[in-house]
Amino acid sequence: MSLDIVILAAGQGTRMRSALPKVLHPIAGLSMLGHVVQTARLLKPDSIQVVIGHGAQLVREMLAADDVNFVVQHEQLGTGHAVAQAVTHLKADNTLVLYGDVPLIEAVTLESLMKQLSDQSMALLTVNLDNPAGYGRIVRNVDGVVQAIVEHKDASPEQLKICEGNTGILAAPRVALTDWLSRLSNSNAQGEYYLTDIIAMAVADGLSVNTETAVDAMEVQGANDRLQLSELERHYQQRAARRLMAQGVTLLDPARFDLRGEVSVGRDVVIDINVILEGQVEIADNVSIGPNCVIKNSILRAGAVIKANSHLEGADVGEGADCGPFARLRPGTVLAARAHVGNFVELKNTRLGEAAKAGHLTYLGDTEVGARSNIGAGTITCNYDGVNKSKTIMGEDVFIGSNSSLVAPLHLGDGSTTGAGSTITTDVPAHALAVGRGRQRNLEGWARPKKR
Ligand code: UD1
Ligand code: CA
């Protein structure tokens, strides 16, 4: 059966007290609406319709994608009115309604909801709550058959006692839904066109309303303010941490781990506290990540060791290579197997060959370092003349003396050496020693100045 998904995202979210439209507030680094669109895609729908209103232009720009169509709801006249705006774009047999501010909904839940749907029934996702204040209540008859949804503000004292709440998420056959939407009225406590009124219409038309209950209330929780946003963030992170532990990762404290993107993990990975993984991160077997590391869009190969307080972005760390503490690997950094990067070393667009080392206080940009070469403390590549960038190419077994300035473009042959404190401006042949500094003079019997 074909499916269109409508995501409601037109509301303002006043309680966020923000210039940003509510649905653009992030959970785990991705907008709430972004999460819902991602989940929607997993259902392989024929179309995804996003109903926008407040901040429409920004939402459009942030979420633009080939498979997403935006429908503008100029005035927010209610959830029923919002879905009605998308009706002309709906072509599939069935329609599923999701919410841009309910970001943690999972595809498995939606898949079981969709199983409740047929041409003779609609499907409704409900949730049992200790405190259902604000929620629409699911009204059932003595046989437990759903009759209607009553909004909190329209409910009788008796109905307010119902603890089964409406999540808002529902699915219905398109043709019936279209008809019901055209018949909605706004004569209710809030003067809105309630989507929830279609339930009673379905019952009147002889369709059954089948429910699925969300086991995890956080999965269907919306974010109306910053507190709820933070609760959803924590819930998301707990879920991510549990998933990783189930895959065989040791997290020294799952409450101090944050995933803002996607990670794949091998076996026996150990992650210490306060680590943030962002974007796409690949972690192979036996990798160890020390505390307070931020790792973005990087590959950590088997046995790599990332020590405390390191910051990696766009890096490829080879088998058994290590970096940190306090290493900064910027985009284009490649560490070959067993390469070593120590503290206060910044690498950008640079490859360290097998077992090459840059142990301390170094900047290497646009550089290739051959196998087993050793970069002394305080070495700087001068790769930028203010206009253009140039490369430094080093052979194998090169030894760079401490505090060398390597002025690119530069080529240093295999086995070459530079003297400590040198400024190297011309190529160094293989196995040569290059010294580029003033000779030391000792002035005997020199008297220090005296205070006047
Ligand atoms: C709605 C449901 C309620 C349910 C609750 C769950 C209705 C009438 N009520 O109530 O039964 O328990 O959600 O949270 O459906 N929106 C638009 N355009 C509009 C109005 C709303 O896009 O004109 C969007 C909002 O941005 C929001 C969502 O729809 O994402 C829900 O709207 P909201 O006003 O929060 O509905 P509730 O009153 O919470
Ligand atoms: Ca709401």
Coordinates of C-alpha atoms and ligand atoms in Angstrom, one line a residue:
M1 CA 0.0 0.0 0.0
S2 CA 1.4 3.4 -1.0
L3 CA 1.9 6.1 1.6
D4 CA 2.3 9.9 1.9
I5 CA 3.6 11.3 5.1
V6 CA 2.5 14.8 6.3
I7 CA 4.7 16.4 9.0
L8 CA 3.2 19.4 10.8
A9 CA 5.7 22.1 11.5
A10 CA 3.9 25.4 11.2
G11 CA 3.7 26.3 14.9
Q12 CA 5.7 29.1 16.4
G13 CA 6.8 27.6 19.7
T14 CA 6.4 30.7 21.8
R15 CA 7.7 29.0 24.9
M16 CA 11.0 28.5 23.3
R17 CA 11.5 32.3 23.5
S18 CA 13.6 32.1 20.4
A19 CA 14.1 33.7 17.1
L20 CA 14.5 30.2 15.6
P21 CA 11.3 28.4 14.6
K22 CA 10.7 25.7 17.1
V23 CA 11.2 22.7 14.8
L24 CA 14.7 23.9 13.9
H25 CA 15.9 23.6 17.5
P26 CA 18.4 20.8 17.5
I27 CA 18.5 17.4 19.3
A28 CA 21.9 15.8 19.0
G29 CA 23.1 18.4 16.5
L30 CA 20.2 17.9 14.1
S31 CA 17.0 19.9 14.0
M32 CA 13.9 18.2 15.5
L33 CA 12.3 18.4 12.1
G34 CA 15.4 16.9 10.5
H35 CA 15.0 13.9 12.8
V36 CA 11.4 13.4 11.9
V37 CA 12.2 13.7 8.2
Q38 CA 15.0 11.1 8.6
T39 CA 12.6 8.7 10.3
A40 CA 9.9 9.3 7.8
R41 CA 12.3 8.3 5.0
L42 CA 12.9 4.9 6.7
L43 CA 9.2 4.1 5.9
K44 CA 9.9 4.6 2.2
P45 CA 6.9 6.8 1.6
D46 CA 5.8 8.0 -1.9
S47 CA 6.0 11.6 -0.6
I48 CA 6.9 13.7 2.4
Q49 CA 4.9 16.8 2.9
V50 CA 6.1 19.3 5.5
V51 CA 3.5 21.9 6.5
I52 CA 5.3 25.1 7.4
G53 CA 4.2 28.5 8.7
H54 CA 6.3 30.3 11.3
G55 CA 9.8 30.9 10.0
A56 CA 8.8 29.1 6.8
Q57 CA 11.6 30.5 4.7
L58 CA 14.3 29.3 7.2
V59 CA 12.7 25.9 7.6
R60 CA 12.6 25.5 3.8
E61 CA 16.3 26.4 3.5
M62 CA 17.4 24.2 6.3
L63 CA 15.4 21.1 5.2
A64 CA 15.5 21.4 1.5
A65 CA 15.8 18.0 -0.1
D66 CA 14.6 16.3 -3.3
D67 CA 12.2 14.1 -1.5
V68 CA 10.6 16.8 0.7
N69 CA 7.7 19.1 -0.4
F70 CA 6.8 22.1 1.6
V71 CA 3.3 23.4 2.0
V72 CA 2.7 26.7 3.6
Q73 CA -0.1 27.2 6.2
H74 CA -0.4 30.9 6.3
E75 CA -2.5 31.0 9.5
Q76 CA -2.3 28.4 12.2
L77 CA -5.9 27.5 12.5
G78 CA -5.4 24.1 14.0
T79 CA -3.9 20.7 13.3
G80 CA -6.9 19.7 11.1
H81 CA -6.4 22.9 9.0
A82 CA -2.7 22.2 8.8
V83 CA -3.2 18.7 7.3
A84 CA -5.9 20.1 5.0
Q85 CA -3.2 22.4 3.4
A86 CA -1.4 19.3 2.1
V87 CA -4.4 17.5 0.7
T88 CA -3.9 18.5 -2.9
H89 CA -0.4 17.0 -2.8
L90 CA -1.5 13.6 -1.5
K91 CA -1.8 10.8 -4.0
A92 CA -1.1 7.6 -2.2
D93 CA -3.6 5.2 -0.7
N94 CA -2.8 6.2 2.9
T95 CA -1.6 9.2 4.8
L96 CA 0.5 9.2 8.0
V97 CA 0.6 12.4 10.1
L98 CA 3.8 13.2 12.1
Y99 CA 4.9 16.2 14.1
G100 CA 8.0 18.3 13.5
D101 CA 8.4 18.8 17.3
V102 CA 8.1 15.2 18.2
P103 CA 11.7 14.2 17.2
L104 CA 12.3 10.8 18.9
I105 CA 9.5 8.8 17.2
E106 CA 11.0 5.6 15.8
A107 CA 10.4 3.8 12.6
V108 CA 9.6 0.5 14.3
T109 CA 6.8 2.1 16.2
L110 CA 5.4 3.7 13.0
E111 CA 5.7 0.4 11.2
S112 CA 3.6 -1.4 13.8
L113 CA 1.1 1.5 13.7
M114 CA 0.8 1.1 10.0
K115 CA -0.1 -2.5 10.5
Q116 CA -3.3 -1.3 12.2
L117 CA -4.4 0.5 9.0
S118 CA -6.6 -0.9 6.2
D119 CA -9.3 0.5 3.9
Q120 CA -11.8 -0.2 6.7
S121 CA -9.8 1.2 9.6
M122 CA -7.6 4.1 10.6
A123 CA -4.7 3.8 13.0
L124 CA -4.0 6.0 16.1
L125 CA -0.9 6.1 18.3
T126 CA -1.8 6.6 21.9
V127 CA 0.2 6.9 25.1
N128 CA -0.6 6.1 28.7
L129 CA 0.4 9.0 31.0
D130 CA 0.4 9.6 34.7
N131 CA -0.3 13.2 34.1
P132 CA -2.1 13.6 30.8
A133 CA -2.8 17.4 31.3
G134 CA -2.9 19.2 27.9
Y135 CA -3.3 16.0 25.9
G136 CA -6.4 15.0 23.9
R137 CA -8.1 12.1 25.7
I138 CA -9.0 8.8 24.0
V139 CA -12.7 8.2 24.6
R140 CA -13.6 4.5 24.5
N141 CA -17.0 2.8 25.0
V142 CA -17.7 0.1 27.6
D143 CA -16.3 -2.5 25.2
G144 CA -13.1 -0.5 24.9
V145 CA -13.8 0.6 21.3
V146 CA -12.5 4.0 20.4
Q147 CA -15.3 6.6 19.9
A148 CA -13.6 9.9 19.8
I149 CA -10.8 12.2 21.0
V150 CA -11.7 15.0 23.3
E151 CA -9.2 17.9 23.7
H152 CA -8.2 18.7 27.2
K153 CA -9.9 22.1 27.0
D154 CA -13.2 20.6 25.8
A155 CA -13.2 17.6 28.1
S156 CA -15.8 17.0 30.9
P157 CA -14.4 16.4 34.4
E158 CA -15.2 12.7 33.8
Q159 CA -13.2 12.6 30.6
L160 CA -10.3 14.4 32.2
K161 CA -9.7 11.3 34.3
I162 CA -8.8 9.3 31.2
C163 CA -5.1 8.6 31.2
E164 CA -4.8 7.4 27.7
G165 CA -3.6 10.4 25.7
N166 CA -3.5 11.2 22.0
T167 CA 0.1 11.4 20.7
G168 CA -1.3 13.2 17.6
I169 CA 0.3 10.6 15.3
L170 CA -2.2 8.8 13.2
A171 CA -2.7 7.2 9.8
A172 CA -5.8 7.0 7.6
P173 CA -6.9 6.0 4.1
R174 CA -6.5 9.2 2.0
V175 CA -9.9 9.4 0.4
A176 CA -11.7 9.1 3.7
L177 CA -9.3 11.5 5.4
T178 CA -9.8 14.1 2.7
D179 CA -13.6 13.9 3.2
W180 CA -13.3 14.2 7.0
L181 CA -11.0 17.2 6.7
S182 CA -13.4 19.0 4.5
R183 CA -16.1 18.6 7.1
L184 CA -14.2 19.9 10.2
S185 CA -15.6 22.8 12.1
N186 CA -13.9 25.1 14.6
S187 CA -16.7 25.4 17.1
N188 CA -14.8 24.2 20.1
A189 CA -13.0 25.7 23.2
Q190 CA -10.0 26.9 21.1
G191 CA -11.8 27.9 17.9
E192 CA -9.5 25.6 16.0
Y193 CA -9.9 23.0 13.3
Y194 CA -9.0 19.9 15.3
L195 CA -7.4 17.0 13.4
T196 CA -8.6 14.9 16.4
D197 CA -12.3 15.4 15.3
I198 CA -11.8 13.0 12.4
I199 CA -11.8 10.1 14.9
A200 CA -15.5 10.5 15.7
M201 CA -16.2 11.0 11.9
A202 CA -14.4 7.7 11.2
V203 CA -16.5 5.9 13.8
A204 CA -19.7 7.5 12.3
D205 CA -18.6 6.3 8.8
G206 CA -18.3 2.8 10.2
L207 CA -14.5 2.6 10.1
S208 CA -12.8 1.1 13.1
V209 CA -10.1 3.1 14.9
N210 CA -7.3 0.8 15.8
T211 CA -4.7 1.9 18.3
E212 CA -1.1 1.2 19.0
T213 CA 0.4 2.3 22.3
A214 CA 3.8 3.9 22.5
V215 CA 5.7 1.9 25.2
D216 CA 8.2 4.7 25.7
A217 CA 6.4 8.0 26.4
M218 CA 9.6 10.0 25.5
E219 CA 9.3 8.7 22.0
V220 CA 6.1 10.6 21.5
Q221 CA 7.0 13.6 23.7
G222 CA 7.0 17.0 22.0
A223 CA 9.4 19.8 22.9
N224 CA 7.5 23.0 23.8
D225 CA 10.3 24.7 25.9
R226 CA 14.0 24.5 26.5
L227 CA 13.5 22.2 29.5
Q228 CA 11.6 19.6 27.4
L229 CA 14.2 20.1 24.6
S230 CA 17.0 19.1 27.1
E231 CA 15.0 16.1 28.3
L232 CA 14.6 14.9 24.8
E233 CA 18.3 15.4 24.2
R234 CA 19.2 13.4 27.3
H235 CA 16.8 10.7 26.3
Y236 CA 18.3 10.5 22.8
Q237 CA 21.8 10.3 24.2
Q238 CA 20.8 7.5 26.6
R239 CA 19.4 5.6 23.8
A240 CA 22.5 6.1 21.7
A241 CA 24.8 5.1 24.6
R242 CA 22.8 1.9 25.3
R243 CA 22.9 1.0 21.6
L244 CA 26.7 1.3 21.5
M245 CA 27.1 -0.7 24.7
A246 CA 24.9 -3.4 23.2
Q247 CA 27.3 -3.4 20.3
G248 CA 30.2 -4.1 22.6
V249 CA 31.5 -0.7 23.4
T250 CA 32.7 0.2 26.9
L251 CA 31.5 3.6 27.9
L252 CA 33.0 4.6 31.2
D253 CA 30.0 6.7 31.9
P254 CA 27.0 6.5 29.5
A255 CA 25.7 9.7 31.0
R256 CA 28.7 11.5 29.9
F257 CA 28.7 10.5 26.2
D258 CA 27.2 12.5 23.3
L259 CA 26.6 11.4 19.8
R260 CA 25.7 14.1 17.3
G261 CA 25.6 12.1 14.1
E262 CA 26.3 8.5 13.2
V263 CA 29.0 6.2 14.4
S264 CA 29.9 2.6 13.5
V265 CA 31.9 0.6 16.0
G266 CA 34.1 -2.5 16.0
R267 CA 34.7 -4.7 19.0
D268 CA 36.2 -3.8 22.3
V269 CA 36.2 -0.1 21.8
V270 CA 36.7 1.9 25.0
I271 CA 35.4 5.4 25.3
D272 CA 36.2 7.5 28.4
I273 CA 34.0 10.3 29.8
N274 CA 32.9 13.5 28.0
V275 CA 33.5 12.3 24.5
I276 CA 31.5 14.0 21.7
L277 CA 31.2 12.2 18.4
E278 CA 29.9 14.3 15.5
G279 CA 29.0 13.8 11.9
Q280 CA 30.1 10.4 10.5
V281 CA 32.6 8.6 12.7
E282 CA 34.0 5.1 12.1
I283 CA 35.7 3.4 15.0
A284 CA 37.4 0.0 14.4
D285 CA 38.2 -2.8 16.9
N286 CA 40.2 -2.0 20.0
V287 CA 40.2 1.7 19.6
S288 CA 40.5 3.7 22.8
I289 CA 39.3 7.3 23.2
G290 CA 40.4 9.2 26.3
P291 CA 38.4 11.8 28.2
N292 CA 37.2 15.1 26.8
C293 CA 37.8 14.3 23.1
V294 CA 35.7 15.8 20.3
I295 CA 35.8 13.6 17.1
K296 CA 34.0 14.7 14.0
N297 CA 33.8 13.1 10.6
S298 CA 36.8 10.8 11.2
I299 CA 38.0 7.3 10.8
L300 CA 39.8 5.6 13.7
R301 CA 41.4 2.3 12.6
A302 CA 42.0 -0.8 14.6
G303 CA 44.0 -0.2 17.8
A304 CA 44.2 3.6 17.4
V305 CA 44.6 5.5 20.7
I306 CA 43.2 9.0 21.1
K307 CA 44.4 10.5 24.3
A308 CA 42.6 13.0 26.5
N309 CA 41.5 16.4 25.3
S310 CA 42.1 15.8 21.6
H311 CA 40.1 17.4 18.8
L312 CA 39.8 15.6 15.5
E313 CA 37.9 16.7 12.4
G314 CA 38.2 15.0 9.1
A315 CA 41.0 12.8 10.3
D316 CA 42.0 9.3 9.4
V317 CA 43.9 7.7 12.2
G318 CA 45.8 4.5 11.1
E319 CA 46.1 1.1 12.8
G320 CA 47.8 1.4 16.1
A321 CA 48.5 5.1 15.6
D322 CA 48.1 7.4 18.6
C323 CA 47.5 11.1 19.2
G324 CA 47.2 13.5 22.2
P325 CA 46.8 14.4 24.9
F326 CA 45.8 17.8 23.5
A327 CA 46.3 17.0 19.8
R328 CA 44.4 18.8 17.1
L329 CA 43.9 16.9 13.9
R330 CA 42.2 19.1 11.3
P331 CA 40.6 18.1 7.9
G332 CA 42.8 16.1 5.6
T333 CA 45.0 14.7 8.4
V334 CA 46.1 11.1 7.8
L335 CA 48.1 9.1 10.3
A336 CA 49.5 5.9 8.8
A337 CA 49.9 2.8 10.9
R338 CA 51.7 3.4 14.2
A339 CA 52.3 7.1 13.6
H340 CA 52.5 9.1 16.7
V341 CA 51.2 12.6 17.4
G342 CA 51.9 14.1 20.9
N343 CA 50.7 17.0 22.8
F344 CA 50.0 20.5 21.4
V345 CA 50.4 19.3 17.8
E346 CA 48.2 20.7 15.1
L347 CA 48.0 18.9 11.7
K348 CA 46.1 20.1 8.7
N349 CA 46.0 18.5 5.3
T350 CA 49.0 16.4 6.3
R351 CA 50.0 12.8 6.2
L352 CA 52.3 11.2 8.6
G353 CA 53.8 8.0 7.2
E354 CA 54.1 4.7 9.0
A355 CA 55.7 5.1 12.5
A356 CA 56.5 8.8 11.8
K357 CA 56.4 11.0 14.9
A358 CA 55.5 14.6 15.8
G359 CA 55.8 14.5 19.5
H360 CA 55.4 18.0 20.8
L361 CA 54.3 21.6 20.0
T362 CA 54.2 21.4 16.3
Y363 CA 52.2 22.8 13.3
L364 CA 52.3 20.9 10.1
G365 CA 50.1 22.1 7.2
D366 CA 50.0 20.7 3.6
T367 CA 52.8 18.3 4.5
E368 CA 53.8 14.8 3.7
V369 CA 56.0 13.0 6.1
G370 CA 57.7 9.8 5.1
A371 CA 57.8 6.6 7.2
R372 CA 59.8 6.7 10.4
S373 CA 60.6 10.4 10.1
N374 CA 60.8 12.4 13.3
I375 CA 59.6 15.9 13.7
G376 CA 61.2 17.7 16.7
A377 CA 59.4 19.9 19.2
G378 CA 58.4 23.3 18.0
T379 CA 58.6 22.6 14.3
I380 CA 56.4 24.8 12.1
T381 CA 55.7 24.5 8.5
C382 CA 55.4 27.9 6.9
N383 CA 52.9 26.8 4.3
Y384 CA 51.1 30.1 3.7
D385 CA 52.6 33.2 2.3
G386 CA 49.5 35.2 2.8
V387 CA 48.1 34.4 -0.6
N388 CA 49.0 30.8 -1.6
K389 CA 49.5 27.5 0.2
S390 CA 52.5 25.4 -0.6
K391 CA 53.5 21.9 0.2
T392 CA 56.3 20.4 2.3
I393 CA 57.4 17.0 1.2
M394 CA 59.6 14.9 3.4
G395 CA 61.1 11.5 2.6
E396 CA 61.6 8.6 4.9
D397 CA 63.8 8.6 8.0
V398 CA 64.0 12.4 8.0
F399 CA 65.0 14.0 11.3
I400 CA 63.8 17.6 11.8
G401 CA 65.6 19.3 14.7
S402 CA 63.6 21.1 17.3
N403 CA 62.3 24.6 16.6
S404 CA 62.8 24.4 12.8
S405 CA 60.8 26.6 10.5
L406 CA 60.2 24.8 7.2
V407 CA 59.4 27.4 4.5
A408 CA 57.3 25.8 1.8
P409 CA 57.4 24.8 -1.0
L410 CA 60.1 22.5 0.3
H411 CA 61.4 19.0 -0.4
L412 CA 63.5 17.1 2.2
G413 CA 65.2 13.9 0.9
D414 CA 65.2 10.5 2.5
G415 CA 67.4 10.4 5.6
S416 CA 68.0 14.2 5.7
T417 CA 68.4 16.1 8.9
T418 CA 67.8 19.8 9.9
G419 CA 69.7 21.4 12.8
A420 CA 67.7 22.7 15.7
G421 CA 66.5 26.2 15.3
S422 CA 66.9 26.3 11.6
T423 CA 64.9 28.2 9.1
I424 CA 64.9 26.0 6.0
T425 CA 64.1 27.7 2.8
T426 CA 65.6 25.5 0.1
D427 CA 65.4 21.8 -0.6
V428 CA 67.6 19.4 1.3
P429 CA 69.2 16.5 -0.5
A430 CA 68.9 13.0 0.8
H431 CA 71.1 12.2 3.8
A432 CA 72.4 15.8 4.1
L433 CA 72.3 18.0 7.2
A434 CA 70.8 21.4 6.7
V435 CA 71.6 24.2 9.1
G436 CA 70.0 27.5 8.6
R437 CA 70.8 29.7 11.6
G438 CA 73.3 32.2 12.9
R439 CA 76.5 30.7 14.4
Q440 CA 76.9 30.9 18.1
R441 CA 79.4 33.4 19.4
N442 CA 80.6 33.5 23.1
L443 CA 81.6 36.9 24.3
E444 CA 84.0 36.3 27.2
G445 CA 83.9 38.4 30.3
W446 CA 80.7 40.2 29.3
A447 CA 79.2 42.3 32.1
R448 CA 75.5 42.5 32.6
P449 CA 73.9 46.0 32.6
K450 CA 73.5 47.5 36.0
K451 CA 70.4 49.3 37.3
R452 CA 70.6 53.1 37.0
Ligands
UD1_1 C1 -2.4 18.2 19.8 C2 -3.6 17.3 19.7 C3 -3.8 16.6 21.1 C4 -2.6 15.8 21.4 C5 -1.3 16.7 21.4 C6 -0.1 15.9 21.6 C7 -5.1 18.4 18.2 C8 -6.3 19.2 18.1 N1 -4.7 18.1 19.4 O1 -2.6 19.2 20.8 O2 -4.9 15.7 21.0 O3 -2.7 15.2 22.7 O4 -1.2 17.4 20.2 O5 1.0 16.8 21.8 O6 -4.6 17.9 17.2 N2 0.4 22.8 14.1 C9 0.5 23.3 12.8 N3 -0.5 24.2 12.4 C10 -1.6 24.5 13.2 C11 -1.6 24.0 14.5 C12 -0.6 23.1 14.9 O7 1.4 23.0 12.1 O8 -2.4 25.3 12.8 C13 1.5 21.9 14.5 C14 2.3 22.5 15.7 O9 3.4 23.2 15.2 C15 2.7 21.3 16.4 C16 1.6 20.3 16.2 O10 0.9 20.7 15.0 O11 3.9 20.7 15.9 C17 0.7 20.2 17.4 O12 0.1 21.4 17.6 P1 -0.3 21.9 19.1 O13 -0.9 23.2 19.0 O14 0.9 21.8 19.9 O15 -1.4 20.8 19.5 P2 -1.8 20.5 21.0 O16 -2.7 21.5 21.5 O17 -0.6 20.1 21.8
CA2 CA 1.7 20.2 21.6

